[in-house]
């Protein structure tokens, strides 16, 4: 059927075509039906919404989040035939094993936004409840890589990656320059925070431009040895972002999707050696050692099969890493560490250990000796020097030392009500407070953890300091801090809880 | 925040509030976020869509599928707090057992349309992939019943119910009047076709009004003994329809949802004795005897625990029941059977067997003797008489005998290309053809199966006749019939395939 076309700027979360209710009946389609809109030179799938009076007969209004140019005043509309990908999703729901073809059609349709929210949600849910085996994860990785941009290097490249879940996890700002100053090539891309207070890219953005194109990344890695950029500025594995939009409201992060999301991006950026940090703790993604080991072994097994040499470090994630949470304050803590100033031991130790593992994997140091080399490189200022080479190559924001960083001018100290020892800090609640303060969008918002688990605290001593650019947000955060459990204090230390457990290395898979 | 309110008649499949993109940012909400719109006297949840230019700042446009009256010109809008039901769904995804409270909140939020399509789809998918145990199904039934209308009877009432999947399954038009003329009270409600060619309610609607309210059903059952109405006209277990809207595009029908959908409606209409027909066959919902038995046992076990006495008949569903598919032609076939005229044996046998089982359950006849009583009641015209009492009580459409029924005037015979025997008839393809012809909405559309499985056919003899009210639809169906496999013919009968296997009775659960 032929329709006169109009555009609307409504953003509804899918390509929507508004039809008159009688035209829809004549076409044999209903609300949410998939239709093909034929623009002459090309077709596109839209989802039907209806109206009796606001859309005239023989008229269609399409949403403008559909960005293609429209030349013609008229379009042809017909019901869309069933999608192969929907059949594949259904077979997964019924517990069947999917093949490369299935993932090709699923990822293509996710990329093209041809799936309804019902279908996409069902797919993501089945990834959690039915799961994928190793073969299927590899098919999924292949498809995610093939439907996105790639960066090729003429030499071997290295990467470190954390699966996340721990606030303050800014170690890459230390680890990457250590590795690069020792000659490793590290084109590190990071994410911005979705549910956390600051992603590595948010922290780095306080100091440098992080929106780099593939060619720019390649050039900087050629010249300087490393980048610390935002993965979202290159179009690698674009299906991932569309899947995250469904995972987030459900609050799930299925393991097969987590693995293929990480590895497809590494394959697309030609990474050859990869160290994966798996933080383990009550309020992280991995809650016990068995799950952490099983995830690590899965990463390694699959990596082996697709030509990626992977090692995993299971790290302690039971409290924030370091003491800073929020983009600017984390950047400040990282700079202090690079400058050799007094800072949190857990943060330094983790940054060095991850660097050490990578140095050992790459053969730059013998097994067991990486930590000394990494520590020297931090102490002798070479890491700091390399870090600013990276910052300048990406485009500096003008900050040259930790004291230059501005934090929110409105502050509030949360004081202890008792004498005792900190026995618990809630990752989740600390993040919630930081987000209420405005992190990650307001860079200056954040908090400082004066007292960490095992620390002695006296009545009226500060446990946390909140930073805000804005009085209302500070008051809101203070009100929330009275309602939720941020930490626990016990009268005496039952057991000496170390600040960080030694990372566990997993480099062999026992089957 | 305060907004001036406007209404739109857009039907988007959820309560939608269009906000200006900057207002949304100020509120801290995004597209698809859940918000509370406070109308003064009451609140309602809406989902956010955005616009830069088509919605002014401090203005909100809400969709009119939200039918409540709006008195005030201004409303207050705030982000909605997390729903408990979403947390319950998440726990089901992670394999946890849910409790009564969880289902209360899930069913309440489904009824109130507070869940997004992402959340609802994830719930339905997890019902299939994770499943529910007996306790959970009972909790679900309780919640579905408590959030809907109920009909109470002062006497014991009986019902027969088919889980569906077989075309032409119109036996209730014979079975129900047989039971009622023998004194059983049968307030039967049926569904209209969603994906099939004709539901029992579509067939009955050819002859009588089927849109009856609860009080009318009660009155007719009091006076005449039975009804054959459309379940959708009373508000029992209303969550069911909203769940079907998600099951349908996914093409799934999870067992726990199937069971609770059937049983919640029976509990809501005070049914005490229930016979469930489980058609079994390649292209039905239940494909093998083991699945059929396991489903039957589950129905019986759960029925026992909620005070419903259930028996199940596993029936042959490998081909259509009878020879007619489509509302008017099925009504005609049913009337012919009631009139004692020559008609399909499989259809008569199934109608009588189901009646017989119910007569035995109710104690009207001894075990094994129901079939004779049922056959007599059909033969002596009492069933026909009772059927027209029901038709007249509901409101007759004026048809008094099978010859009065009009079928589509455009017909087409599909002829056999060979001599041989019919070895296969595709339920799915026959339904597809009937729907292209216009069934169930066009009552006169449908088809007649001349040759069933095991029948001898000669070259150029008709296998199927298509009926249409409209030449284009007939041509479309004929074109489709050439592309899809409707039946198979083999040169000789390998094995004598009986027209119907004797129904299997299951009335004891062995654990």
XYZ file of C-alpha atoms in Angstrom, chain A:
511
model
C 0.000 0.000 0.000
C 1.169 3.517 -0.814
C 1.478 6.155 1.920
C 2.407 9.817 2.056
C 5.292 10.087 4.503
C 5.848 12.510 7.367
C 8.558 12.664 9.984
C 8.261 13.036 13.723
C 11.075 13.670 16.194
C 9.581 11.362 18.826
C 12.104 8.990 20.411
C 10.247 5.829 21.382
C 13.080 3.339 21.603
C 12.458 1.638 18.252
C 11.801 2.727 14.681
C 8.100 3.515 14.820
C 5.587 4.067 12.020
C 2.284 5.603 13.066
C -0.573 4.368 10.888
C -4.233 5.172 10.819
C -6.082 2.375 12.567
C -8.139 1.553 9.438
C -5.109 1.460 7.148
C -3.440 -0.928 9.592
C -6.497 -3.172 9.470
C -6.424 -3.129 5.668
C -2.727 -4.026 5.759
C -3.462 -6.812 8.251
C -1.129 -5.397 10.898
C -1.582 -4.440 14.540
C 0.232 -2.303 17.093
C 3.798 -3.638 17.448
C 3.619 -5.487 14.111
C 6.782 -5.399 12.038
C 6.349 -3.733 8.639
C 8.644 -3.007 5.727
C 8.760 0.608 4.607
C 10.023 0.781 1.026
C 11.633 4.154 0.349
C 12.389 3.403 -3.297
C 16.153 2.909 -3.085
C 16.097 0.926 0.130
C 13.820 -0.781 2.651
C 13.723 -0.570 6.391
C 11.814 -2.378 9.097
C 9.552 -0.313 11.360
C 7.181 -1.183 14.213
C 3.550 -0.131 14.001
C 1.844 2.267 16.375
C -1.728 3.349 15.719
C -3.910 6.409 15.786
C -7.520 7.094 14.835
C -7.446 10.863 14.532
C -3.856 12.074 14.620
C -2.807 10.191 11.500
C -4.816 10.626 8.308
C -5.641 7.714 6.069
C -2.934 6.932 3.495
C -0.459 8.791 5.652
C 2.400 7.417 7.716
C 4.416 9.260 10.351
C 7.828 7.784 11.010
C 10.117 8.575 13.909
C 13.225 10.542 13.100
C 15.584 8.386 15.158
C 15.539 6.707 11.770
C 18.286 8.839 10.320
C 18.386 7.790 6.646
C 17.565 10.451 4.156
C 14.155 10.340 2.578
C 13.944 11.562 -0.979
C 10.465 10.617 -1.969
C 7.194 11.892 -0.637
C 5.572 8.479 -0.919
C 6.553 5.080 0.398
C 5.223 1.578 -0.003
C 4.350 -0.341 3.125
C 3.823 -4.085 3.501
C 3.760 -6.523 6.439
C 7.268 -7.884 7.134
C 7.834 -11.627 6.677
C 8.961 -13.562 9.781
C 12.615 -13.024 10.715
C 14.941 -16.012 10.819
C 16.537 -14.564 13.950
C 13.241 -14.802 15.862
C 13.084 -18.495 15.026
C 16.677 -18.891 16.266
C 15.799 -17.147 19.543
C 12.811 -19.441 19.944
C 15.027 -22.485 19.466
C 17.371 -21.197 22.164
C 14.384 -20.761 24.499
C 13.560 -24.420 23.868
C 17.103 -25.375 24.833
C 18.482 -26.120 21.371
C 22.102 -25.507 20.420
C 22.479 -22.645 17.929
C 24.906 -22.521 15.001
C 26.959 -19.791 13.330
C 24.054 -18.980 10.998
C 21.718 -18.379 13.921
C 24.066 -15.892 15.562
C 24.694 -14.197 12.229
C 21.010 -13.470 11.848
C 20.513 -12.556 15.510
C 23.446 -10.101 15.618
C 22.580 -8.624 12.236
C 18.991 -8.007 13.357
C 20.122 -6.573 16.700
C 22.497 -4.211 14.881
C 19.861 -3.162 12.400
C 17.327 -2.736 15.234
C 14.925 -5.130 13.572
C 14.013 -6.928 16.794
C 11.231 -5.778 19.097
C 11.954 -5.255 22.777
C 9.948 -8.410 23.475
C 12.210 -10.458 21.205
C 15.456 -8.881 22.373
C 14.527 -9.306 26.024
C 13.638 -12.929 25.454
C 17.024 -13.498 23.800
C 18.949 -11.885 26.657
C 16.900 -13.749 29.270
C 17.549 -17.068 27.546
C 21.306 -16.321 27.549
C 21.054 -16.232 31.340
C 18.569 -19.059 31.903
C 19.504 -21.512 29.137
C 23.063 -20.320 28.514
C 25.478 -20.920 25.651
C 28.188 -23.543 25.375
C 31.743 -22.723 24.248
C 30.962 -23.306 20.559
C 27.981 -20.989 20.705
C 29.962 -18.270 22.499
C 32.585 -18.472 19.740
C 29.899 -18.222 17.037
C 28.507 -15.206 18.875
C 31.950 -13.578 19.093
C 32.521 -14.184 15.363
C 29.234 -12.516 14.494
C 29.767 -9.578 16.814
C 33.209 -8.982 15.305
C 32.075 -9.347 11.702
C 29.278 -6.782 12.182
C 31.566 -3.992 13.398
C 34.753 -2.012 12.808
C 38.212 -3.572 13.195
C 41.665 -2.160 14.008
C 44.713 -4.012 12.695
C 48.232 -3.657 14.040
C 51.420 -4.892 12.367
C 52.870 -5.975 15.732
C 51.585 -7.909 18.729
C 49.321 -5.949 21.036
C 48.484 -6.457 24.706
C 45.535 -5.509 26.843
C 44.278 -5.589 30.416
C 40.565 -5.736 31.115
C 38.448 -5.772 34.253
C 34.972 -7.292 34.198
C 34.038 -4.561 36.692
C 31.798 -4.385 39.699
C 34.233 -2.682 42.103
C 34.062 1.066 42.724
C 37.298 3.013 42.320
C 38.812 0.440 39.950
C 41.084 2.907 38.117
C 44.239 0.719 38.041
C 44.569 0.927 34.215
C 45.843 4.510 34.542
C 48.885 3.069 36.340
C 49.181 -0.347 34.691
C 48.976 0.757 31.053
C 51.781 3.369 31.195
C 54.017 0.927 33.111
C 53.558 -1.635 30.332
C 53.990 0.907 27.544
C 57.144 2.375 29.055
C 58.584 -1.168 29.050
C 57.874 -1.529 25.350
C 54.494 -3.304 25.212
C 51.884 -1.993 22.788
C 48.564 -1.483 24.641
C 45.622 -0.001 22.695
C 43.352 0.014 25.734
C 39.734 0.985 25.261
C 37.454 1.341 28.269
C 33.810 1.919 28.963
C 32.016 4.859 30.491
C 29.934 4.177 33.577
C 26.456 2.782 32.974
C 25.473 1.806 36.494
C 28.745 2.593 38.295
C 30.109 5.927 39.541
C 32.973 6.136 37.038
C 34.251 3.957 34.213
C 37.954 4.101 33.329
C 37.021 6.255 30.323
C 35.177 8.720 32.608
C 38.275 9.012 34.825
C 40.641 9.391 31.880
C 38.360 12.040 30.366
C 39.167 14.349 33.298
C 42.722 14.505 31.955
C 42.501 13.877 28.214
C 40.270 13.536 25.215
C 39.015 9.940 25.033
C 36.885 10.131 21.857
C 39.371 8.803 19.331
C 38.759 7.233 15.957
C 40.351 3.942 14.935
C 43.068 5.623 12.807
C 43.985 7.964 15.662
C 44.285 5.097 18.121
C 46.489 3.214 15.672
C 48.746 6.224 15.156
C 49.152 6.928 18.887
C 49.928 3.281 19.656
C 52.509 3.335 16.844
C 54.174 6.460 18.293
C 53.636 6.344 22.053
C 52.875 2.665 22.672
C 49.461 2.927 24.326
C 46.112 4.667 24.458
C 43.462 4.970 27.157
C 40.321 5.796 25.190
C 36.582 5.291 25.232
C 35.487 2.130 23.386
C 32.203 3.779 22.460
C 33.898 6.194 20.061
C 34.822 3.384 17.671
C 32.201 1.162 16.140
C 33.505 -2.217 17.363
C 30.917 -4.874 18.277
C 28.066 -2.352 18.075
C 25.455 -4.987 18.956
C 26.838 -4.904 22.489
C 25.447 -1.473 23.349
C 22.023 -2.496 22.111
C 22.075 -5.593 24.271
C 23.170 -3.578 27.313
C 20.039 -1.436 26.918
C 17.982 -4.530 27.706
C 20.270 -6.044 30.348
C 20.249 -2.870 32.368
C 16.534 -2.544 33.199
C 16.483 -6.265 34.028
C 19.625 -5.934 36.144
C 21.171 -9.050 34.619
C 24.527 -9.643 32.914
C 24.521 -13.201 31.539
C 27.964 -14.859 31.538
C 27.870 -15.834 27.803
C 27.112 -12.231 26.889
C 29.755 -10.901 29.275
C 32.404 -13.183 27.742
C 31.490 -12.490 24.140
C 31.194 -8.767 24.795
C 34.746 -8.627 26.201
C 36.354 -10.998 23.719
C 34.684 -9.676 20.567
C 36.099 -6.227 21.325
C 39.549 -7.704 21.878
C 39.391 -9.662 18.630
C 38.204 -6.557 16.776
C 41.183 -4.577 18.082
C 43.612 -7.429 17.220
C 44.650 -8.066 20.833
C 46.911 -11.111 21.143
C 47.696 -11.198 24.905
C 44.989 -10.350 27.398
C 44.926 -10.190 31.162
C 41.428 -10.265 32.658
C 40.787 -8.937 36.139
C 37.896 -10.733 37.864
C 36.995 -8.873 41.052
C 35.344 -11.220 43.548
C 33.160 -10.179 46.450
C 29.653 -10.002 47.840
C 28.539 -6.985 45.864
C 30.463 -7.595 42.639
C 29.534 -9.641 39.557
C 31.278 -12.766 40.885
C 30.468 -13.690 44.445
C 32.524 -16.732 45.295
C 35.784 -18.362 44.344
C 34.165 -21.260 42.527
C 32.244 -18.946 40.175
C 35.337 -16.814 39.673
C 37.463 -19.844 38.778
C 34.831 -21.225 36.475
C 34.520 -17.874 34.682
C 38.308 -17.586 34.426
C 38.611 -21.068 32.954
C 35.879 -20.313 30.444
C 37.639 -17.123 29.332
C 40.929 -18.996 28.928
C 39.403 -21.979 27.114
C 37.538 -19.809 24.645
C 40.501 -17.467 24.211
C 42.679 -20.449 23.298
C 40.247 -21.482 20.597
C 40.126 -18.050 18.963
C 43.850 -17.277 19.108
C 43.853 -15.053 22.186
C 46.350 -15.832 24.944
C 44.458 -15.067 28.139
C 45.342 -15.105 31.809
C 42.978 -14.140 34.576
C 43.577 -12.544 37.972
C 40.920 -13.125 40.585
C 41.155 -10.022 42.756
C 39.557 -8.982 46.029
C 36.448 -6.945 45.318
C 34.879 -6.821 48.767
C 35.399 -3.048 49.098
C 36.356 -0.133 46.809
C 39.805 -0.155 45.238
C 41.762 2.715 46.721
C 39.877 5.478 48.511
C 38.488 7.633 45.689
C 35.127 7.103 43.942
C 34.071 9.467 41.129
C 35.804 10.684 37.933
C 37.883 13.665 39.121
C 38.787 12.297 42.531
C 39.849 8.980 40.990
C 41.970 10.823 38.432
C 43.564 12.663 41.339
C 44.272 9.435 43.222
C 45.807 7.906 40.076
C 48.009 10.958 39.474
C 49.187 10.883 43.101
C 50.228 7.283 42.623
C 52.100 8.124 39.408
C 53.759 11.077 41.177
C 55.020 8.736 43.893
C 52.988 10.462 46.599
C 51.403 8.718 49.582
C 48.226 6.899 48.474
C 46.156 3.789 49.037
C 48.182 0.607 49.239
C 45.456 -1.644 47.746
C 45.304 0.510 44.647
C 49.089 0.500 44.116
C 49.377 -3.233 44.777
C 46.628 -4.175 42.319
C 47.977 -1.881 39.585
C 51.462 -3.349 39.977
C 50.318 -6.957 40.161
C 48.292 -6.708 37.002
C 51.222 -5.055 35.248
C 53.522 -7.787 36.630
C 51.346 -10.590 35.277
C 51.312 -8.991 31.850
C 55.099 -8.513 31.906
C 55.465 -12.206 32.681
C 53.003 -13.296 29.997
C 54.822 -11.198 27.421
C 58.202 -12.604 28.431
C 59.616 -9.209 29.423
C 60.194 -10.661 32.846
C 60.521 -14.154 34.270
C 57.574 -15.665 36.115
C 57.528 -14.201 39.621
C 59.795 -11.254 38.812
C 57.352 -8.906 37.082
C 56.348 -7.166 40.305
C 59.863 -5.748 40.899
C 60.148 -4.387 37.373
C 56.648 -2.872 37.578
C 57.412 -1.266 40.954
C 60.688 0.197 39.664
C 58.958 1.639 36.616
C 56.423 3.388 38.833
C 59.081 4.592 41.332
C 61.562 5.944 38.822
C 58.935 8.180 37.215
C 58.921 6.427 33.829
C 55.264 5.418 34.212
C 54.298 9.023 34.967
C 56.287 10.231 31.975
C 54.649 7.668 29.662
C 51.219 8.487 31.070
C 51.567 12.149 30.077
C 52.864 11.157 26.644
C 49.575 9.269 26.226
C 47.545 12.193 27.618
C 49.241 14.663 25.285
C 48.877 12.397 22.265
C 45.152 11.988 22.916
C 44.739 15.722 23.646
C 45.424 17.016 27.158
C 42.826 18.912 29.213
C 45.698 20.934 30.676
C 46.109 19.160 34.002
C 49.741 18.421 34.785
C 49.705 17.352 38.398
C 47.301 15.943 40.976
C 46.895 19.306 42.750
C 45.452 20.858 39.565
C 42.347 18.699 39.736
C 39.193 20.459 40.939
C 36.744 18.564 43.160
C 33.228 19.642 44.067
C 33.394 22.675 46.400
C 30.501 21.550 48.609
C 31.644 18.795 50.966
C 30.136 16.806 53.817
C 31.846 14.407 56.205
C 30.025 11.333 57.429
C 31.280 10.763 60.979
C 31.442 7.537 62.908
C 28.924 7.189 65.731
C 31.113 4.724 67.666
C 34.620 3.642 68.486
C 35.568 0.446 66.724
C 36.768 -1.073 63.477
C 35.242 -0.944 60.002
C 33.998 -4.472 59.303
C 32.031 -3.792 56.085
C 31.799 -1.196 53.308
C 28.948 -1.433 50.805
C 30.189 -1.116 47.212
C 26.606 -0.736 46.056
C 25.620 1.996 48.526
C 28.807 3.975 47.964
C 28.117 3.963 44.226
C 24.529 5.007 44.851
C 25.704 8.004 46.901
C 28.288 8.982 44.270
C 25.636 8.850 41.546
C 23.221 10.993 43.562
C 26.062 13.514 43.855
C 26.153 13.552 40.045
C 28.889 11.063 39.082
C 29.812 10.123 36.389
C 28.303 13.049 34.416
C 29.453 15.690 36.892
C 33.155 14.890 36.962
C 33.798 16.806 40.217
C 31.218 14.736 42.148
C 32.448 11.828 44.207
C 33.539 10.631 47.580
C 36.625 9.775 49.578
C 36.769 6.725 51.813
C 38.763 7.697 54.917
C 38.294 4.364 56.607
C 38.480 1.017 54.873
C 37.767 -2.472 56.116
C 39.943 -3.300 59.118
C 40.698 0.382 59.867
C 40.305 1.618 63.423
C 37.839 4.488 63.821
C 36.960 6.684 66.769
C 33.613 8.250 67.540
C 33.136 11.470 65.460
C 36.063 10.651 63.158
C 35.135 10.983 59.447
C 34.487 7.701 57.602
C 33.552 9.255 54.246
C 33.738 12.694 52.638
C 31.204 13.620 49.936
C 32.087 16.148 47.189
C 29.448 17.983 45.178
C 29.267 20.904 42.755
C 25.763 21.639 43.882
C 24.184 22.119 47.303
C 20.882 20.354 46.526
C 22.575 17.208 45.327
C 24.781 17.190 48.408
C 21.731 17.490 50.679
C 19.984 14.734 48.728
C 23.021 12.462 49.143
C 23.266 13.213 52.857
C 19.575 12.368 53.304
C 20.078 9.089 51.399
C 23.197 8.268 53.448
C 21.004 8.189 56.576
C 18.628 5.672 55.026
C 20.991 3.095 53.516
C 23.736 1.006 55.046
C 27.099 2.349 53.913
C 29.408 0.548 56.343
C 29.468 -1.456 59.570
C 31.568 -0.889 62.653
C 32.387 -3.597 65.136
C 33.756 -3.211 68.626
C 36.889 -5.216 68.034
C 38.674 -6.881 65.182
C 37.667 -10.515 65.184
C 40.122 -11.371 62.483
C 42.797 -9.353 60.774
C 41.353 -8.601 57.350
C 44.138 -7.765 54.912
C 43.618 -4.716 52.726
C 43.958 -6.831 49.608
C 44.346 -10.520 49.116
C 47.160 -11.519 46.810
C 45.673 -11.888 43.306
C 45.355 -15.475 42.222
C 46.784 -16.416 38.917
C 45.060 -18.846 36.655
C 47.005 -19.765 33.590
C 46.249 -23.379 33.201
C 42.896 -24.984 32.674
C 42.449 -28.301 34.354
C 39.581 -30.163 32.755
